[in-house]
CSV table of C-alpha atoms in Angstrom, one decimal:
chain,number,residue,atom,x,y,z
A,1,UNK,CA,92.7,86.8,122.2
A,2,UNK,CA,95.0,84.3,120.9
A,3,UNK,CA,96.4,85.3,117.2
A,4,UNK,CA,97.2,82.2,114.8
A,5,UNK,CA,99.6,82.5,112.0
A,6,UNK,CA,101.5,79.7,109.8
A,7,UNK,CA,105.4,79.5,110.0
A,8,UNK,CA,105.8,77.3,107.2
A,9,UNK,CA,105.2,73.9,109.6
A,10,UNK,CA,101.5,74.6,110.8
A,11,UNK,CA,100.3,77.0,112.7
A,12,UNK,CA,101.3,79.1,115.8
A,13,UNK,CA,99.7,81.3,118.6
A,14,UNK,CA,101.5,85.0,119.0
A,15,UNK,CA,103.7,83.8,122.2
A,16,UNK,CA,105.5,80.8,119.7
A,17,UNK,CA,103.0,78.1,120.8
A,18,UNK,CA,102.2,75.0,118.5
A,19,UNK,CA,98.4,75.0,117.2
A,20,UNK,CA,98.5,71.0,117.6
A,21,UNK,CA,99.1,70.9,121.3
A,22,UNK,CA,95.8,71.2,123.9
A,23,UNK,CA,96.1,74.0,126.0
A,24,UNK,CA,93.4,71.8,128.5
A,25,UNK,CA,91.6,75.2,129.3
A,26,UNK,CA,94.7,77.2,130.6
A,27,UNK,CA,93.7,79.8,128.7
A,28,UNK,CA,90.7,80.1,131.1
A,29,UNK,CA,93.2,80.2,134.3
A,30,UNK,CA,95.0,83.4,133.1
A,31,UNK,CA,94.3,86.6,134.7
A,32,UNK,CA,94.0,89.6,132.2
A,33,UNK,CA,97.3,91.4,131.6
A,34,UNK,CA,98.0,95.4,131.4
A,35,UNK,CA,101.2,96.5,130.3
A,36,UNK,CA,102.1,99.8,130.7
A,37,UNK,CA,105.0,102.3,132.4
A,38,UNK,CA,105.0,105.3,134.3
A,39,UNK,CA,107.6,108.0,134.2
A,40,UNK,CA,107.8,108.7,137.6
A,41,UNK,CA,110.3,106.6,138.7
A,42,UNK,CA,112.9,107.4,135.8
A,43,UNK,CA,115.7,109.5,136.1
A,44,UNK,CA,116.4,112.5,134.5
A,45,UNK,CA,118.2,111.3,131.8
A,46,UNK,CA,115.7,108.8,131.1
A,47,UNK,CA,112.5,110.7,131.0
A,48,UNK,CA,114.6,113.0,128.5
A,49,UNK,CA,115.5,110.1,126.2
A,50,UNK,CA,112.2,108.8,126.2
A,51,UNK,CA,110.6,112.5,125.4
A,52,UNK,CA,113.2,112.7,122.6
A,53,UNK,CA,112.1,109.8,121.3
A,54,UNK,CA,108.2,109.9,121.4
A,55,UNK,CA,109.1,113.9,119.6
A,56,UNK,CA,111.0,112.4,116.9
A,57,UNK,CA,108.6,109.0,116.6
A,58,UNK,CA,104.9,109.6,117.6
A,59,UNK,CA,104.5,113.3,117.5
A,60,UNK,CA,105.5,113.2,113.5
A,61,UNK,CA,102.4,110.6,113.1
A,62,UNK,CA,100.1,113.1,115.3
A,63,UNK,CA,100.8,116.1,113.3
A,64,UNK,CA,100.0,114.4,109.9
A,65,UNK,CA,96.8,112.2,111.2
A,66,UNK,CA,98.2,108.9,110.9
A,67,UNK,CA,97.8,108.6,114.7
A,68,UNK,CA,94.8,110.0,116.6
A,69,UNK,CA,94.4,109.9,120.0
A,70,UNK,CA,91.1,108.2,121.5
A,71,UNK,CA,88.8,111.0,123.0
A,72,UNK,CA,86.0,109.6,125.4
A,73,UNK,CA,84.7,113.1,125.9
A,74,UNK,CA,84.7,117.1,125.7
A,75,UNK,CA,84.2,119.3,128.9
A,76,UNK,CA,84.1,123.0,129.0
A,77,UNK,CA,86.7,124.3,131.3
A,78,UNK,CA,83.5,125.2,134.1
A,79,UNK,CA,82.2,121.6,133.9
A,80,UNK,CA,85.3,120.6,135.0
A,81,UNK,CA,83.4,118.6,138.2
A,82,UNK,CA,81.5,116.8,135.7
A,83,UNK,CA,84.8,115.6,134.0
A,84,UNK,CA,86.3,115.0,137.0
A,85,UNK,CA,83.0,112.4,138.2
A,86,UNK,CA,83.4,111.1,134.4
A,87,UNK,CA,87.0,109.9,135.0
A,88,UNK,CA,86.4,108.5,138.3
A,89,UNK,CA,83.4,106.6,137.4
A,90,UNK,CA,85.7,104.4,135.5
A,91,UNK,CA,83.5,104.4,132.4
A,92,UNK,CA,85.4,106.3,130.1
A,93,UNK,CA,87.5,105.1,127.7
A,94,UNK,CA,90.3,107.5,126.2
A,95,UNK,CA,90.8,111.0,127.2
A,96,UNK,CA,88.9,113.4,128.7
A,97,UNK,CA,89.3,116.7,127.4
A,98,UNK,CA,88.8,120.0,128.9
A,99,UNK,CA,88.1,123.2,126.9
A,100,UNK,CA,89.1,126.5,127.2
């Protein structure tokens, strides 16, 4: 979804585009876009940095409430196959929890 706000000569869309031009349906053309990154293939010192910085940043937010992760579901520890068939039916959306 395309976001509209004025700069002070009309109005433009989040990537800098002017709201008087056509876009001619190329909107329609583009594919849906994930962004995301995976630790994996980080070195060391990278994965470090980055855990030093989500504990200084995101976990201050967690432990006061201002963030809350998104919980599709709850599972006791012996449902765990019913988790598991949760995740991989694709149909959840946030994390699935498993209780002990």
């Amino acid at each position: 979804m395309v976001e509209w706000k004025e700069n002070g000569r009309g109005r433009i869309d989040d990537k800098g585009n002017d709201a008087r031009r056509v876009y001619r349906g190329s909107w329609r053309r583009e594919k849906p876009r994930s962004a995301g990154t995976v630790l994996r293939s980080r070195t060391r010192a990278e994965k470090a940095e980055v855990t030093r910085k989500f504990a200084a940043h995101v976990v201050p937010l967690l432990a006061r409430g201002a963030v809350q992760p998104v919980i599709d579901s709850v599972y006791e520890l012996g449902d765990v196959r019913a988790a598991h068939e949760r995740m991989e039916s694709n149909a959840s959306f946030g994390k699935i929890v498993l209780t002990m």
